[in-house]
Coordinates of C-alpha atoms in Angstrom, one line a residue:
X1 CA -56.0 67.8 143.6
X2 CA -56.9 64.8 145.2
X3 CA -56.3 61.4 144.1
X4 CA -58.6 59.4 142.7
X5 CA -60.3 56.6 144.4
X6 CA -59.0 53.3 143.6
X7 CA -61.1 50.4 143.0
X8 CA -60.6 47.7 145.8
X9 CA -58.2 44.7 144.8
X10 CA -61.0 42.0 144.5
X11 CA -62.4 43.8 141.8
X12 CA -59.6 45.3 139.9
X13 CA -58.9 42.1 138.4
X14 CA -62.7 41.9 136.4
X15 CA -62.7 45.5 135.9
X16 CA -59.7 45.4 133.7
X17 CA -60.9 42.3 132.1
X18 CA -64.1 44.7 131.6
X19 CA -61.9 47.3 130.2
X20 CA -59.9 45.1 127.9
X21 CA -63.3 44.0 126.5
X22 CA -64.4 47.3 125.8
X23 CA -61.1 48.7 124.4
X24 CA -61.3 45.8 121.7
X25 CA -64.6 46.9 120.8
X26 CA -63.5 50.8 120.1
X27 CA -64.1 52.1 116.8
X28 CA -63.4 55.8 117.6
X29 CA -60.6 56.3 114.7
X30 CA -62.2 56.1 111.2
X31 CA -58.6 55.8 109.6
X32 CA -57.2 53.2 112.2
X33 CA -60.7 50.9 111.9
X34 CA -59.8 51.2 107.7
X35 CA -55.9 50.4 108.2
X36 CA -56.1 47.7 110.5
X37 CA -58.9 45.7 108.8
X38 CA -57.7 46.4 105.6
X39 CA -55.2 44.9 106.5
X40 CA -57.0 42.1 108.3
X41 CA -58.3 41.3 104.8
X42 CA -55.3 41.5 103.0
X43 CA -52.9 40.4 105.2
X44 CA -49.4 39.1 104.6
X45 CA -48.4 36.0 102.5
X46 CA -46.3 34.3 105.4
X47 CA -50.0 34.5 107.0
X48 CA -52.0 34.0 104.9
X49 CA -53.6 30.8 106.8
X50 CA -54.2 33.3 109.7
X51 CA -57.2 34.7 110.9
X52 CA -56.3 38.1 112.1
X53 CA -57.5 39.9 114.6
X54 CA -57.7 43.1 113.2
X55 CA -59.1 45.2 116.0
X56 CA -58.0 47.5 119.0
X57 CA -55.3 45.5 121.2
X58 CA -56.1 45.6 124.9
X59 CA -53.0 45.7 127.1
X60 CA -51.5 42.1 128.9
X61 CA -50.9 41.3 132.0
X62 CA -51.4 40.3 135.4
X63 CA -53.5 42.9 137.3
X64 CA -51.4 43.7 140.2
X65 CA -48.3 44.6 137.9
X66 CA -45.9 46.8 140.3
X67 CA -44.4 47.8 136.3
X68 CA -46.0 49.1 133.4
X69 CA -44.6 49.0 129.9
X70 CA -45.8 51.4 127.5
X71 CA -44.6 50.8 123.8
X72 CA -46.9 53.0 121.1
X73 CA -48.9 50.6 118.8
X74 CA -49.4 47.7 117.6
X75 CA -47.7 46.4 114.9
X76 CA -49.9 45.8 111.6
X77 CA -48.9 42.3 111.3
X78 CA -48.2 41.5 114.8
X79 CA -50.5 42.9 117.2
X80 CA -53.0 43.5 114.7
X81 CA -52.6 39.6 113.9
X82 CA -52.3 37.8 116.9
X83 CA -54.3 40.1 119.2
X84 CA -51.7 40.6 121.6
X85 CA -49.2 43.8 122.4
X86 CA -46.0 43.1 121.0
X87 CA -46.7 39.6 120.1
X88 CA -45.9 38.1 116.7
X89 CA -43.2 40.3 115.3
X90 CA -39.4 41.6 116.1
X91 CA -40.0 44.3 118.0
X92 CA -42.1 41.6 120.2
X93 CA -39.3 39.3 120.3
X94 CA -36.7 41.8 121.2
X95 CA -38.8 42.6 124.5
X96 CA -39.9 39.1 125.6
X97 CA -36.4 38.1 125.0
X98 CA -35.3 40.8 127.7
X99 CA -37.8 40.4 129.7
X100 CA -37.4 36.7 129.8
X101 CA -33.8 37.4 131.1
X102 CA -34.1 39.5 133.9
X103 CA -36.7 36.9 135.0
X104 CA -39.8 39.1 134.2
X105 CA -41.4 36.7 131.8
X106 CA -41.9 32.7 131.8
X107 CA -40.4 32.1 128.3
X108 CA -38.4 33.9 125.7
X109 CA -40.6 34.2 122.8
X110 CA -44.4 35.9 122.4
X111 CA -45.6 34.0 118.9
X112 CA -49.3 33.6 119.3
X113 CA -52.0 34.4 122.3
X114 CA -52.5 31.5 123.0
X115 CA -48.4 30.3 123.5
X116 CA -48.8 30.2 127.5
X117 CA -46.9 32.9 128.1
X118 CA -46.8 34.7 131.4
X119 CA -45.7 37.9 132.5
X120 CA -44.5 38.1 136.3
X121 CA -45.6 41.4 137.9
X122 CA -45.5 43.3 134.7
X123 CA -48.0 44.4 132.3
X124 CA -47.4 45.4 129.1
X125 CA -49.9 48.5 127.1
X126 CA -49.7 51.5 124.7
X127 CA -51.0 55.0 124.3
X128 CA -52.4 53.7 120.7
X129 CA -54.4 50.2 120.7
X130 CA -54.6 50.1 116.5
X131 CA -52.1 49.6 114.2
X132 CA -51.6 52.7 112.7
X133 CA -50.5 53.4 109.1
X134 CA -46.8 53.7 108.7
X135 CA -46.6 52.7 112.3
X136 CA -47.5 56.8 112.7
X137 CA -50.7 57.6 114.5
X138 CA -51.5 61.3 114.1
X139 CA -51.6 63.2 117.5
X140 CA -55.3 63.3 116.9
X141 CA -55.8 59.6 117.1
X142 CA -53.3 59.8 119.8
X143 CA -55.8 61.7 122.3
X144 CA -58.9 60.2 121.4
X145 CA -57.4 57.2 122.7
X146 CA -55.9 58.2 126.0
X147 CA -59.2 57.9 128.1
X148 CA -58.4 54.4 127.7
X149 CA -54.7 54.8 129.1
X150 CA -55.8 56.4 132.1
X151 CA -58.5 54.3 132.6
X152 CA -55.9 51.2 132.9
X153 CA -53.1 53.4 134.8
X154 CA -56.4 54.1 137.6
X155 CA -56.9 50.8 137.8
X156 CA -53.3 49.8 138.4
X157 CA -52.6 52.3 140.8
X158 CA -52.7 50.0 144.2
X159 CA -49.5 48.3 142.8
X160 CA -48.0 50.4 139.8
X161 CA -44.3 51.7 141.4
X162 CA -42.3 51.8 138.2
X163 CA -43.1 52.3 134.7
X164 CA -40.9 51.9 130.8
X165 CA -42.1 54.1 128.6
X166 CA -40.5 53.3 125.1
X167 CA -39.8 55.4 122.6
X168 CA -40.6 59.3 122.4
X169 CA -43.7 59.0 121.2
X170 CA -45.1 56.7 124.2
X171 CA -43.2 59.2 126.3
X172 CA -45.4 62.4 125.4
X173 CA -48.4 60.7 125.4
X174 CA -48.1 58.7 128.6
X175 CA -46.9 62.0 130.8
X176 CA -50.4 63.4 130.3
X177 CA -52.1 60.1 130.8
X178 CA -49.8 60.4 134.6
X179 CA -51.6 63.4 135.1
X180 CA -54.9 62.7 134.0
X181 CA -54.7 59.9 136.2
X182 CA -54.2 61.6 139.0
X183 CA -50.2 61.7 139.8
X184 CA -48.1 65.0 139.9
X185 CA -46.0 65.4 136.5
X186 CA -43.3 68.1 137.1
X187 CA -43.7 71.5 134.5
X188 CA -42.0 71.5 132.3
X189 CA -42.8 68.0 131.2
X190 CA -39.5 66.1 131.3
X191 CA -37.7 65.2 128.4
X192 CA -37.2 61.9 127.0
X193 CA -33.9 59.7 127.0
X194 CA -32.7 56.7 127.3
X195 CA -32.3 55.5 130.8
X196 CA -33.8 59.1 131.7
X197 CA -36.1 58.6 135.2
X198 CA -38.3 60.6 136.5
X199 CA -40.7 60.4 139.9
X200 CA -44.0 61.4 140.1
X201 CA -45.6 61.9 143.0
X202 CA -49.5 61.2 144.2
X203 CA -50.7 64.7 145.8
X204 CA -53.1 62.9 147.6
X205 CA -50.4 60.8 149.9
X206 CA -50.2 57.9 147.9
X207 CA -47.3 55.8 146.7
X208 CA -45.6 58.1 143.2
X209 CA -44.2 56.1 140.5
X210 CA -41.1 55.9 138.9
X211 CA -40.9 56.4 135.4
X212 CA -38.0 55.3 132.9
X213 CA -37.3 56.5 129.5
X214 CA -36.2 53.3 126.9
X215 CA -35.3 53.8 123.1
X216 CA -38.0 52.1 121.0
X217 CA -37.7 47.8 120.8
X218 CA -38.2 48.8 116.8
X219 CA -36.0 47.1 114.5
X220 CA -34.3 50.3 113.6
X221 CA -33.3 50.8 116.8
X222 CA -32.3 47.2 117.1
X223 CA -30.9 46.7 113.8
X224 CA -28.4 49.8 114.2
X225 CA -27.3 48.7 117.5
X226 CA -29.0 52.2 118.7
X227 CA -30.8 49.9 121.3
X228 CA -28.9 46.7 122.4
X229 CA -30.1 43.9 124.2
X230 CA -27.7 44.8 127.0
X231 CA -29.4 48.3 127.2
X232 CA -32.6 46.9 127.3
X233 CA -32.2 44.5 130.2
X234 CA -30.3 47.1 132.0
X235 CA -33.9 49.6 131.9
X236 CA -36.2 46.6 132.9
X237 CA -34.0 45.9 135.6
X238 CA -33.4 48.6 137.3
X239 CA -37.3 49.9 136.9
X240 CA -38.1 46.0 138.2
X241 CA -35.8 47.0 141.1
X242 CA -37.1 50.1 141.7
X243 CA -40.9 49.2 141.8
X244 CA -40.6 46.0 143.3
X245 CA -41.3 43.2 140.7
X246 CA -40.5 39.5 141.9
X247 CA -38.3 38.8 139.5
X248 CA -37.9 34.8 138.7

């Protein structure tokens, strides 16, 4: 199989931009375009002066990332409000947090899109750009949006080295994305795990990527102590490490 050709780095930059803009434009789920601007309309009392956003969340980030974080949705009132992943809610404040510590991210907290946060060689996506019901897409909702995945994972492919998949769900639905984007995933697909790692390779004699599993930044996880902030930094570090992210 041989790779697929990647864009040249001039125009990688406009072309996600370009892909961002059509992701936020998808209405390909008839039950995640009802949830999420249902609950657009609706939305919470501590927001009720917002204007949500209330459609598909493009990933964020610079376009040379050398790591990839893959989470699974956006959160209803997070995402779904402020129009950026993991913004806006405690999931989203669990991972700037770490990432703000291992000197991935130029501040600590992620409260609106337009806070000035910046990420530093990282950029930050999921498999499932709507906030789903119950936070539980259906595996139906999960493939029709995983053209998109691989579309972002071809264009990141100059630079991508390491990746953070989060959670179990992000895990089997990013594996096939690998694929589909053109890198060797080994049969049979790898489990997940926390702090598992797995290398793919490029069959075409390009760079692989390294790929690490992470429990979920949910606030069961967090709340239980299942996921610690300690465990957290200790994943983003050593896939920062191994892909070669300037940390600051």
């Amino acid at each position: 199989m041989n790779a697929p050709v990647s864009p040249e780095p001039a125009h990688i930059g406009s072309a996600l931009v370009e892909l961002d803009r059509r992701v936020a434009g998808c209405r390909a789920c008839p039950r995640l375009v009802d949830w999420r601007e249902e609950v657009a309309r609706t939305k919470r009392a501590a927001f009720a002066d917002w204007t949500y956003w209330g459609r598909p969340v493009p990933g964020f980030g610079p376009s040379d990332a050398r790591l990839l974080i893959v989470g699974l949705a956006p959160a209803a009132h997070g995402g779904n409000r402020t129009g950026r992943m993991f913004t806006g809610d405690r999931s989203g404040d669990v991972l700037y947090q770490a990432l703000y510590d291992v000197g991935l991210a130029s501040q600590p907290t992620s409260v609106s899109a337009g806070d000035g946060l910046e990420l530093y060689g990282v950029r930050v996506t999921a498999p499932v750009h709507c906030a789903p019901p119950a936070n539980k897409p259906t595996p139906g909702e999960r493939d029709a949006c995983r053209p998109w995945l691989v579309r972002e994972l071809r264009l990141l492919r100059p630079t991508l080295r390491s990746v953070v998949v989060l959670g179990g769900f992000g895990w089997q639905a990013a594996l096939p994305a690998f694929a589909e984007a053109g890198w060797s995933v080994p049969r049979p697909r790898p489990a997940f795990g926390h702090g598992v790692r797995v290398s793919l390779d490029d069959p075409g004699g390009g760079d692989g990527v390294d790929v690490f599993g992470c429990f979920h930044v949910s606030q069961r996880n967090t709340f239980t102590g299942r996921l610690t902030p300690a465990m957290l930094r200790d994943v983003l570090r050593t896939a920062s490490e191994a892909g070669g992210a300037v940390r600051r």
